[in-house]
Short mmCIF file of N, CA and C in Angstrom, two decimals:
data_model
loop_
_atom_site.label_atom_id
_atom_site.label_comp_id
_atom_site.label_asym_id
_atom_site.label_seq_id
_atom_site.Cartn_x
_atom_site.Cartn_y
_atom_site.Cartn_z
N GLY A 1283 -6.99 -13.70 -1.83
CA GLY A 1283 -7.38 -13.28 -3.12
C GLY A 1283 -7.17 -14.29 -4.31
N ARG A 1284 -6.00 -14.77 -4.32
CA ARG A 1284 -5.64 -15.76 -5.42
C ARG A 1284 -6.60 -16.89 -5.30
N ILE A 1285 -6.93 -17.43 -4.10
CA ILE A 1285 -7.72 -18.65 -3.90
C ILE A 1285 -9.12 -18.31 -4.36
N ALA A 1286 -9.67 -17.03 -4.03
CA ALA A 1286 -10.89 -16.63 -4.43
C ALA A 1286 -11.14 -16.64 -6.00
N LEU A 1287 -10.12 -16.10 -6.60
CA LEU A 1287 -10.13 -15.96 -8.05
C LEU A 1287 -10.12 -17.41 -8.69
N GLU A 1288 -9.47 -18.31 -8.17
CA GLU A 1288 -9.53 -19.63 -8.81
C GLU A 1288 -10.87 -20.35 -8.60
N ILE A 1289 -11.43 -20.08 -7.42
CA ILE A 1289 -12.73 -20.61 -7.28
C ILE A 1289 -13.71 -19.97 -8.28
N GLY A 1290 -13.57 -18.57 -8.31
CA GLY A 1290 -14.36 -17.89 -9.32
C GLY A 1290 -14.31 -18.37 -10.71
N THR A 1291 -13.16 -18.71 -11.14
CA THR A 1291 -12.91 -19.15 -12.39
C THR A 1291 -13.64 -20.35 -12.74
N THR A 1292 -13.86 -21.36 -11.67
CA THR A 1292 -14.48 -22.59 -12.04
C THR A 1292 -15.99 -22.61 -11.72
N ALA A 1293 -16.48 -21.39 -11.33
CA ALA A 1293 -17.91 -21.12 -11.00
C ALA A 1293 -18.68 -21.29 -12.32
N ALA A 1294 -19.88 -21.68 -12.22
CA ALA A 1294 -20.72 -21.52 -13.51
C ALA A 1294 -20.88 -20.14 -14.03
N PRO A 1295 -20.69 -19.87 -15.25
CA PRO A 1295 -20.85 -18.49 -15.83
C PRO A 1295 -22.34 -18.06 -15.98
N ASP A 1296 -23.00 -18.19 -14.89
CA ASP A 1296 -24.51 -17.81 -14.93
C ASP A 1296 -24.89 -16.50 -14.44
N GLY A 1297 -24.02 -15.71 -14.02
CA GLY A 1297 -24.21 -14.31 -13.61
C GLY A 1297 -24.52 -14.38 -12.04
N TYR A 1298 -24.45 -15.49 -11.35
CA TYR A 1298 -24.80 -15.45 -9.88
C TYR A 1298 -23.55 -15.55 -8.98
N THR A 1299 -22.37 -15.61 -9.53
CA THR A 1299 -21.14 -15.48 -8.86
C THR A 1299 -20.40 -14.13 -9.06
N LEU A 1300 -20.40 -13.46 -7.97
CA LEU A 1300 -19.66 -12.08 -7.97
C LEU A 1300 -18.24 -12.18 -7.21
N ILE A 1301 -17.24 -11.56 -7.68
CA ILE A 1301 -15.92 -11.57 -6.99
C ILE A 1301 -15.51 -10.03 -6.83
N SER A 1302 -15.31 -9.65 -5.56
CA SER A 1302 -14.74 -8.34 -5.33
C SER A 1302 -13.33 -8.42 -5.21
N VAL A 1303 -12.67 -7.65 -6.10
CA VAL A 1303 -11.14 -7.65 -6.00
C VAL A 1303 -10.51 -6.32 -5.99
N SER A 1304 -9.27 -6.12 -5.45
CA SER A 1304 -8.51 -4.85 -5.54
C SER A 1304 -7.84 -4.79 -6.92
N ALA A 1305 -7.38 -3.58 -7.18
CA ALA A 1305 -6.68 -3.23 -8.52
C ALA A 1305 -5.42 -4.08 -8.56
N ALA A 1306 -4.79 -4.45 -7.49
CA ALA A 1306 -3.57 -5.24 -7.40
C ALA A 1306 -3.79 -6.58 -8.04
N THR A 1307 -5.03 -7.03 -8.05
CA THR A 1307 -5.44 -8.30 -8.46
C THR A 1307 -4.84 -8.67 -9.87
N ILE A 1308 -4.80 -7.68 -10.69
CA ILE A 1308 -4.46 -7.88 -12.16
C ILE A 1308 -3.04 -8.30 -12.31
N LEU A 1309 -2.20 -8.18 -11.20
CA LEU A 1309 -0.79 -8.47 -11.10
C LEU A 1309 -0.59 -9.99 -10.69
N TYR A 1310 -1.55 -10.65 -10.24
CA TYR A 1310 -1.49 -12.10 -9.72
C TYR A 1310 -0.87 -12.97 -10.85
N PRO A 1311 -1.23 -12.95 -12.07
CA PRO A 1311 -0.69 -13.86 -13.10
C PRO A 1311 0.64 -13.57 -13.31
N LEU A 1312 1.17 -12.31 -13.09
CA LEU A 1312 2.61 -11.94 -13.28
C LEU A 1312 3.44 -12.37 -12.20
N LEU A 1313 2.87 -12.56 -10.92
CA LEU A 1313 3.68 -12.88 -9.91
C LEU A 1313 3.64 -14.31 -9.21
N TYR A 1314 2.49 -14.91 -9.62
CA TYR A 1314 2.21 -16.26 -9.11
C TYR A 1314 1.79 -17.27 -10.16
N LYS A 1315 2.05 -18.56 -9.95
CA LYS A 1315 1.57 -19.44 -10.87
C LYS A 1315 0.09 -19.71 -10.52
N THR A 1316 -0.70 -19.49 -11.55
CA THR A 1316 -2.12 -19.51 -11.34
C THR A 1316 -2.84 -19.86 -12.72
N LYS A 1317 -3.94 -20.55 -12.54
CA LYS A 1317 -4.64 -20.79 -13.71
C LYS A 1317 -5.70 -19.78 -14.19
N THR A 1318 -5.70 -18.73 -13.39
CA THR A 1318 -6.61 -17.73 -13.57
C THR A 1318 -5.82 -16.51 -14.43
N ASP A 1319 -6.62 -16.12 -15.47
CA ASP A 1319 -6.31 -14.85 -16.25
C ASP A 1319 -7.25 -13.89 -16.03
N VAL A 1320 -7.22 -12.94 -15.19
CA VAL A 1320 -8.15 -11.92 -14.80
C VAL A 1320 -8.99 -11.42 -15.98
N VAL A 1321 -8.20 -11.05 -16.99
CA VAL A 1321 -8.74 -10.41 -18.16
C VAL A 1321 -9.46 -11.29 -18.96
N ARG A 1322 -9.12 -12.52 -19.08
CA ARG A 1322 -9.79 -13.54 -19.97
C ARG A 1322 -11.04 -14.18 -19.11
N ASP A 1323 -10.85 -14.42 -17.87
CA ASP A 1323 -11.73 -15.16 -17.24
C ASP A 1323 -12.97 -14.41 -16.35
N PHE A 1324 -12.81 -13.10 -16.27
CA PHE A 1324 -13.76 -12.28 -15.63
C PHE A 1324 -14.29 -11.07 -16.52
N GLU A 1325 -15.46 -10.71 -16.18
CA GLU A 1325 -16.16 -9.53 -16.89
C GLU A 1325 -16.34 -8.48 -15.73
N PRO A 1326 -15.61 -7.34 -15.88
CA PRO A 1326 -15.82 -6.31 -14.84
C PRO A 1326 -17.35 -5.79 -14.90
N VAL A 1327 -17.84 -5.53 -13.71
CA VAL A 1327 -19.26 -5.06 -13.46
C VAL A 1327 -19.33 -3.56 -13.06
N SER A 1328 -18.53 -3.30 -12.02
CA SER A 1328 -18.58 -1.97 -11.55
C SER A 1328 -17.31 -1.64 -10.54
N GLN A 1329 -17.04 -0.49 -10.50
CA GLN A 1329 -15.98 -0.03 -9.48
C GLN A 1329 -16.86 0.35 -8.23
N ILE A 1330 -16.36 -0.24 -7.15
CA ILE A 1330 -17.19 -0.23 -5.92
C ILE A 1330 -16.61 0.98 -4.94
N SER A 1331 -15.22 1.12 -5.03
CA SER A 1331 -14.76 2.26 -4.35
C SER A 1331 -13.41 2.60 -4.94
N ALA A 1332 -12.89 3.74 -4.55
CA ALA A 1332 -11.48 4.16 -5.02
C ALA A 1332 -10.90 4.78 -3.66
N GLN A 1333 -9.54 4.55 -3.34
CA GLN A 1333 -8.90 5.00 -2.16
C GLN A 1333 -7.56 5.31 -2.50
N GLY A 1334 -7.10 6.40 -1.88
CA GLY A 1334 -5.65 6.89 -1.93
C GLY A 1334 -4.84 6.18 -0.76
N TYR A 1335 -3.47 6.32 -0.99
CA TYR A 1335 -2.65 5.89 0.08
C TYR A 1335 -1.82 7.21 0.58
N CYS A 1336 -1.18 7.01 1.62
CA CYS A 1336 -0.35 8.09 2.09
C CYS A 1336 1.07 7.65 2.57
N VAL A 1337 1.83 8.49 2.69
CA VAL A 1337 3.25 8.29 3.18
C VAL A 1337 3.28 8.80 4.72
N VAL A 1338 3.42 7.89 5.58
CA VAL A 1338 3.56 8.16 6.98
C VAL A 1338 4.78 7.71 7.54
N VAL A 1339 5.27 8.25 8.69
CA VAL A 1339 6.48 8.06 9.28
C VAL A 1339 6.27 7.92 10.85
N HIS A 1340 7.09 7.08 11.44
CA HIS A 1340 7.13 7.18 12.97
C HIS A 1340 7.50 8.44 13.42
N PRO A 1341 6.94 8.86 14.51
CA PRO A 1341 7.14 10.31 14.97
C PRO A 1341 8.65 10.60 15.23
N ALA A 1342 9.58 9.67 15.49
CA ALA A 1342 10.92 9.86 15.79
C ALA A 1342 11.71 10.23 14.42
N MET A 1343 11.07 10.04 13.24
CA MET A 1343 11.79 10.30 12.04
C MET A 1343 11.94 11.86 11.99
N PRO A 1344 12.92 12.30 11.51
CA PRO A 1344 13.15 13.82 11.57
C PRO A 1344 12.33 14.49 10.42
N ALA A 1345 11.80 13.70 9.38
CA ALA A 1345 11.25 14.23 8.23
C ALA A 1345 9.88 14.82 8.54
N ARG A 1346 9.38 15.90 8.16
CA ARG A 1346 8.06 16.44 8.37
C ARG A 1346 7.28 16.73 7.09
N THR A 1347 8.09 16.65 5.99
CA THR A 1347 7.47 16.87 4.62
C THR A 1347 7.98 15.74 3.78
N PRO A 1348 7.37 15.57 2.53
CA PRO A 1348 7.85 14.60 1.69
C PRO A 1348 9.28 14.94 1.01
N PRO A 1349 9.69 16.20 0.78
CA PRO A 1349 11.01 16.48 0.40
C PRO A 1349 12.05 16.07 1.61
N GLU A 1350 11.69 16.40 2.73
CA GLU A 1350 12.51 16.22 3.93
C GLU A 1350 12.69 14.55 4.02
N LEU A 1351 11.65 13.78 3.91
CA LEU A 1351 11.79 12.34 3.83
C LEU A 1351 12.79 11.81 2.79
N VAL A 1352 12.60 12.51 1.60
CA VAL A 1352 13.47 11.93 0.43
C VAL A 1352 14.97 12.36 0.89
N LYS A 1353 15.07 13.50 1.38
CA LYS A 1353 16.58 13.88 1.82
C LYS A 1353 17.12 12.89 2.96
N VAL A 1354 16.31 12.57 3.81
CA VAL A 1354 16.84 11.51 4.97
C VAL A 1354 17.06 10.21 4.31
N LEU A 1355 16.18 9.74 3.41
CA LEU A 1355 16.48 8.44 2.84
C LEU A 1355 17.59 8.38 1.96
N LYS A 1356 17.85 9.46 1.20
CA LYS A 1356 19.03 9.53 0.28
C LYS A 1356 20.29 9.73 1.09
N ALA A 1357 20.27 10.24 2.27
CA ALA A 1357 21.39 10.33 3.14
C ALA A 1357 21.88 9.05 3.62
N SER A 1358 20.99 7.98 3.75
CA SER A 1358 21.27 6.65 4.38
C SER A 1358 20.54 5.69 3.51
N PRO A 1359 20.95 5.45 2.43
CA PRO A 1359 20.21 4.43 1.40
C PRO A 1359 20.23 2.95 2.18
N GLY A 1360 18.98 2.47 2.38
CA GLY A 1360 18.85 1.12 2.87
C GLY A 1360 18.78 1.00 4.39
N LYS A 1361 18.95 2.14 4.97
CA LYS A 1361 18.92 2.16 6.45
C LYS A 1361 17.67 2.16 7.12
N TYR A 1362 16.56 2.50 6.37
CA TYR A 1362 15.25 2.76 6.88
C TYR A 1362 14.33 1.61 6.20
N GLN A 1363 13.29 1.29 7.03
CA GLN A 1363 12.46 0.17 6.53
C GLN A 1363 10.93 0.66 6.32
N PHE A 1364 10.23 0.16 5.49
CA PHE A 1364 8.81 0.28 5.35
C PHE A 1364 8.19 -1.10 5.31
N GLY A 1365 6.98 -1.17 6.05
CA GLY A 1365 6.20 -2.43 5.88
C GLY A 1365 4.99 -2.30 5.14
N SER A 1366 4.57 -3.48 4.74
CA SER A 1366 3.35 -3.65 4.00
C SER A 1366 2.59 -4.77 4.43
N SER A 1367 1.40 -4.98 3.92
CA SER A 1367 0.57 -6.05 4.18
C SER A 1367 0.78 -7.29 3.41
N GLY A 1368 1.89 -7.32 2.63
CA GLY A 1368 2.32 -8.60 1.98
C GLY A 1368 3.06 -8.06 0.66
N VAL A 1369 3.90 -9.05 0.12
CA VAL A 1369 4.35 -8.92 -1.14
C VAL A 1369 3.53 -8.77 -2.26
N ALA A 1370 3.72 -7.69 -3.11
CA ALA A 1370 3.15 -7.38 -4.31
C ALA A 1370 1.44 -6.86 -4.14
N GLY A 1371 1.25 -6.50 -2.81
CA GLY A 1371 0.05 -5.86 -2.62
C GLY A 1371 0.11 -4.29 -2.86
N ALA A 1372 -0.94 -3.65 -2.80
CA ALA A 1372 -0.93 -2.29 -3.14
C ALA A 1372 -0.04 -1.40 -2.23
N ILE A 1373 -0.06 -1.78 -1.02
CA ILE A 1373 0.91 -0.92 -0.12
C ILE A 1373 2.19 -1.13 -0.45
N HIS A 1374 2.73 -2.34 -0.70
CA HIS A 1374 4.02 -2.70 -1.08
C HIS A 1374 4.37 -1.92 -2.37
N LEU A 1375 3.50 -2.13 -3.46
CA LEU A 1375 3.82 -1.54 -4.64
C LEU A 1375 3.81 0.06 -4.62
N THR A 1376 3.00 0.70 -3.58
CA THR A 1376 3.14 2.13 -3.47
C THR A 1376 4.42 2.50 -2.97
N GLY A 1377 4.97 1.64 -1.98
CA GLY A 1377 6.32 1.99 -1.40
C GLY A 1377 7.42 1.80 -2.53
N GLU A 1378 7.23 0.87 -3.29
CA GLU A 1378 8.23 0.70 -4.44
C GLU A 1378 8.17 1.97 -5.50
N LEU A 1379 6.95 2.26 -5.72
CA LEU A 1379 6.81 3.26 -6.74
C LEU A 1379 7.40 4.57 -6.09
N PHE A 1380 7.21 4.81 -4.92
CA PHE A 1380 7.85 6.00 -4.09
C PHE A 1380 9.22 5.97 -4.20
N MET A 1381 9.93 4.87 -3.94
CA MET A 1381 11.34 4.74 -4.18
C MET A 1381 11.83 4.91 -5.55
N SER A 1382 11.15 4.35 -6.39
CA SER A 1382 11.49 4.60 -7.89
C SER A 1382 11.42 5.95 -8.25
N ALA A 1383 10.35 6.69 -7.96
CA ALA A 1383 10.16 8.06 -8.29
C ALA A 1383 10.97 9.08 -7.63
N THR A 1384 11.63 8.75 -6.38
CA THR A 1384 12.46 9.52 -5.57
C THR A 1384 13.85 9.19 -5.70
N GLY A 1385 14.24 8.10 -6.32
CA GLY A 1385 15.58 7.54 -6.28
C GLY A 1385 16.08 7.26 -4.86
N THR A 1386 15.17 6.74 -4.00
CA THR A 1386 15.54 6.43 -2.74
C THR A 1386 15.52 4.86 -2.54
N LYS A 1387 16.20 4.38 -1.46
CA LYS A 1387 16.15 2.89 -1.17
C LYS A 1387 15.74 2.63 0.18
N MET A 1388 14.84 1.81 0.50
CA MET A 1388 14.54 1.33 1.85
C MET A 1388 14.31 -0.14 1.85
N LEU A 1389 14.23 -0.84 3.03
CA LEU A 1389 14.05 -2.19 2.99
C LEU A 1389 12.72 -2.46 3.16
N HIS A 1390 12.10 -3.36 2.28
CA HIS A 1390 10.67 -3.73 2.34
C HIS A 1390 10.52 -4.93 3.43
N VAL A 1391 9.57 -4.76 4.34
CA VAL A 1391 9.19 -5.81 5.34
C VAL A 1391 7.87 -6.13 5.23
N PRO A 1392 7.52 -7.36 4.45
CA PRO A 1392 6.24 -7.60 4.22
C PRO A 1392 5.66 -8.47 5.47
N TYR A 1393 4.36 -8.11 5.87
CA TYR A 1393 3.70 -8.66 6.89
C TYR A 1393 2.39 -9.59 6.37
N LYS A 1394 1.88 -10.37 7.23
CA LYS A 1394 0.63 -11.00 6.80
C LYS A 1394 -0.63 -10.25 7.25
N GLY A 1395 -0.69 -9.12 6.59
CA GLY A 1395 -1.80 -8.19 7.02
C GLY A 1395 -1.21 -6.88 7.58
N THR A 1396 -2.12 -5.90 7.36
CA THR A 1396 -1.73 -4.50 7.75
C THR A 1396 -1.73 -4.24 9.33
N ALA A 1397 -2.31 -4.97 10.18
CA ALA A 1397 -2.28 -4.83 11.46
C ALA A 1397 -1.00 -4.91 12.17
N MET A 1398 -0.18 -5.93 11.75
CA MET A 1398 1.08 -6.15 12.26
C MET A 1398 2.08 -5.14 11.79
N ALA A 1399 2.11 -4.62 10.57
CA ALA A 1399 2.81 -3.59 10.07
C ALA A 1399 2.68 -2.34 10.78
N TYR A 1400 1.22 -1.91 11.28
CA TYR A 1400 1.00 -0.82 12.02
C TYR A 1400 1.61 -1.00 13.37
N THR A 1401 1.60 -2.25 13.93
CA THR A 1401 2.18 -2.33 15.33
C THR A 1401 3.67 -2.07 15.30
N ASP A 1402 4.34 -2.53 14.18
CA ASP A 1402 5.85 -2.26 14.14
C ASP A 1402 6.18 -0.87 13.78
N LEU A 1403 5.30 -0.14 12.96
CA LEU A 1403 5.48 1.28 12.74
C LEU A 1403 5.23 2.07 13.86
N ILE A 1404 4.30 1.94 14.59
CA ILE A 1404 3.89 2.66 15.87
C ILE A 1404 4.84 2.49 16.86
N SER A 1405 5.49 1.20 17.08
CA SER A 1405 6.47 0.87 18.05
C SER A 1405 7.94 1.46 17.65
N GLY A 1406 8.09 1.74 16.41
CA GLY A 1406 9.39 2.28 15.93
C GLY A 1406 10.29 1.20 15.24
N ASN A 1407 9.82 -0.04 15.14
CA ASN A 1407 10.61 -1.11 14.48
C ASN A 1407 10.69 -0.68 13.00
N LEU A 1408 9.62 -0.02 12.46
CA LEU A 1408 9.66 0.39 11.22
C LEU A 1408 9.65 1.85 11.20
N GLN A 1409 10.11 2.59 10.27
CA GLN A 1409 10.12 4.01 10.08
C GLN A 1409 9.17 4.57 9.21
N VAL A 1410 8.83 3.89 8.12
CA VAL A 1410 7.89 4.50 7.12
C VAL A 1410 6.87 3.56 6.62
N GLY A 1411 5.74 4.11 6.34
CA GLY A 1411 4.64 3.18 5.81
C GLY A 1411 3.82 3.85 4.65
N PHE A 1412 3.13 3.11 3.94
CA PHE A 1412 2.32 3.75 2.91
C PHE A 1412 0.81 3.12 2.97
N PRO A 1413 0.30 3.27 4.04
CA PRO A 1413 -1.08 2.73 4.23
C PRO A 1413 -2.21 3.45 3.44
N THR A 1414 -3.45 2.97 3.47
CA THR A 1414 -4.56 3.75 2.90
C THR A 1414 -4.84 4.97 3.80
N ILE A 1415 -5.29 5.97 3.32
CA ILE A 1415 -5.43 7.21 4.03
C ILE A 1415 -6.57 6.95 5.10
N VAL A 1416 -7.53 6.33 4.80
CA VAL A 1416 -8.72 6.02 5.84
C VAL A 1416 -8.00 5.19 7.03
N SER A 1417 -7.27 4.17 6.63
CA SER A 1417 -6.78 3.31 7.96
C SER A 1417 -5.71 4.13 8.66
N ALA A 1418 -4.98 5.10 8.06
CA ALA A 1418 -4.09 5.92 8.78
C ALA A 1418 -4.53 6.93 9.74
N LEU A 1419 -5.63 7.49 9.28
CA LEU A 1419 -6.31 8.60 10.04
C LEU A 1419 -6.42 8.51 11.55
N PRO A 1420 -6.88 7.39 12.06
CA PRO A 1420 -6.82 7.40 13.60
C PRO A 1420 -5.55 7.36 14.24
N HIS A 1421 -4.46 6.83 13.67
CA HIS A 1421 -3.20 6.76 14.19
C HIS A 1421 -2.48 8.17 14.02
N MET A 1422 -2.84 8.82 12.87
CA MET A 1422 -2.31 10.18 12.75
C MET A 1422 -2.94 11.04 13.69
N LYS A 1423 -4.27 10.97 13.93
CA LYS A 1423 -4.93 11.94 14.89
C LYS A 1423 -4.39 11.66 16.32
N ALA A 1424 -4.13 10.52 16.73
CA ALA A 1424 -3.68 9.99 18.00
C ALA A 1424 -2.12 10.42 18.18
N GLY A 1425 -1.51 10.94 17.07
CA GLY A 1425 -0.07 11.21 17.25
C GLY A 1425 0.83 9.90 17.17
N ARG A 1426 0.43 8.73 16.94
CA ARG A 1426 1.11 7.63 16.93
C ARG A 1426 2.00 7.51 15.67
N ILE A 1427 1.61 8.10 14.54
CA ILE A 1427 2.27 8.14 13.26
C ILE A 1427 2.13 9.55 12.80
N ARG A 1428 3.09 9.97 11.83
CA ARG A 1428 2.86 11.42 11.24
C ARG A 1428 2.71 11.27 9.72
N GLY A 1429 1.58 11.73 9.30
CA GLY A 1429 1.42 11.77 7.87
C GLY A 1429 2.16 12.83 7.13
N LEU A 1430 2.72 12.67 5.93
CA LEU A 1430 3.51 13.54 5.21
C LEU A 1430 2.77 13.85 3.96
N GLY A 1431 2.04 12.95 3.25
CA GLY A 1431 1.48 13.28 2.11
C GLY A 1431 0.56 12.19 1.58
N VAL A 1432 -0.34 12.36 0.43
CA VAL A 1432 -1.12 11.43 -0.08
C VAL A 1432 -0.87 11.21 -1.46
N THR A 1433 -1.26 10.02 -2.06
CA THR A 1433 -0.97 9.70 -3.32
C THR A 1433 -1.96 10.14 -4.38
N THR A 1434 -3.18 10.64 -3.94
CA THR A 1434 -4.13 11.11 -4.83
C THR A 1434 -3.73 12.31 -5.52
N PRO A 1435 -4.39 12.50 -6.75
CA PRO A 1435 -3.99 13.68 -7.62
C PRO A 1435 -4.23 14.83 -6.96
N THR A 1436 -5.20 15.12 -5.94
CA THR A 1436 -5.43 16.34 -5.25
C THR A 1436 -5.58 15.95 -3.91
N ARG A 1437 -5.53 16.97 -2.96
CA ARG A 1437 -5.66 16.78 -1.53
C ARG A 1437 -6.94 15.84 -1.21
N SER A 1438 -6.78 15.01 -0.25
CA SER A 1438 -7.92 14.10 0.22
C SER A 1438 -8.77 14.87 1.05
N PRO A 1439 -10.01 14.85 0.90
CA PRO A 1439 -11.13 15.51 1.78
C PRO A 1439 -10.86 14.94 3.28
N ALA A 1440 -10.60 13.60 3.23
CA ALA A 1440 -10.26 12.93 4.63
C ALA A 1440 -9.14 13.55 5.38
N ALA A 1441 -8.17 13.98 4.74
CA ALA A 1441 -6.89 14.60 5.34
C ALA A 1441 -6.34 15.73 4.67
N PRO A 1442 -7.33 16.80 4.56
CA PRO A 1442 -6.89 18.03 3.72
C PRO A 1442 -5.61 18.64 4.15
N GLU A 1443 -5.03 18.41 5.48
CA GLU A 1443 -3.80 18.97 5.79
C GLU A 1443 -2.58 18.38 5.01
N LEU A 1444 -2.72 17.21 4.50
CA LEU A 1444 -1.60 16.52 3.88
C LEU A 1444 -1.62 16.97 2.38
N PRO A 1445 -0.35 17.32 1.95
CA PRO A 1445 -0.38 17.66 0.43
C PRO A 1445 -0.16 16.32 -0.49
N THR A 1446 -0.55 16.71 -1.74
CA THR A 1446 -0.49 15.39 -2.57
C THR A 1446 0.94 15.17 -2.95
N LEU A 1447 1.42 13.97 -3.18
CA LEU A 1447 2.78 13.67 -3.66
C LEU A 1447 3.03 13.98 -5.07
N ALA A 1448 1.79 14.15 -5.71
CA ALA A 1448 2.00 14.49 -7.30
C ALA A 1448 2.86 15.76 -7.46
#
């Protein structure tokens, strides 16, 4: 993402170059040394999509609801791990927000993409995850992970059985 932004910054401002970014892109200048200022250098055109995230656990975790997960995490601060697709990505920040909002502490394990984080979550090397709802659905339906809740303000039509964390 950062490389694409820098290329986009040097492109001719003729309206022929489009860059698709995630909401987390706004954080790049705060986290990395970059010549790009997203607000200064780009003009938003349209929102393409919106997606929510969910909190999921490995089936061996005793928690079956978000309050039960909070109770388990508070009983053993720092014992449990959650994975993400990389430092400062939306999944990582969702996990950090969850910990901040609940007063819990987990170890963040960053990966180079979501696939490796799923592999370790499914195998039990990680206990908690905060993936997108859509990417988690096949794993939840197969029983490889257990969904506890969604981050959207209301229940997701894709996973109506999961309560909102709000």
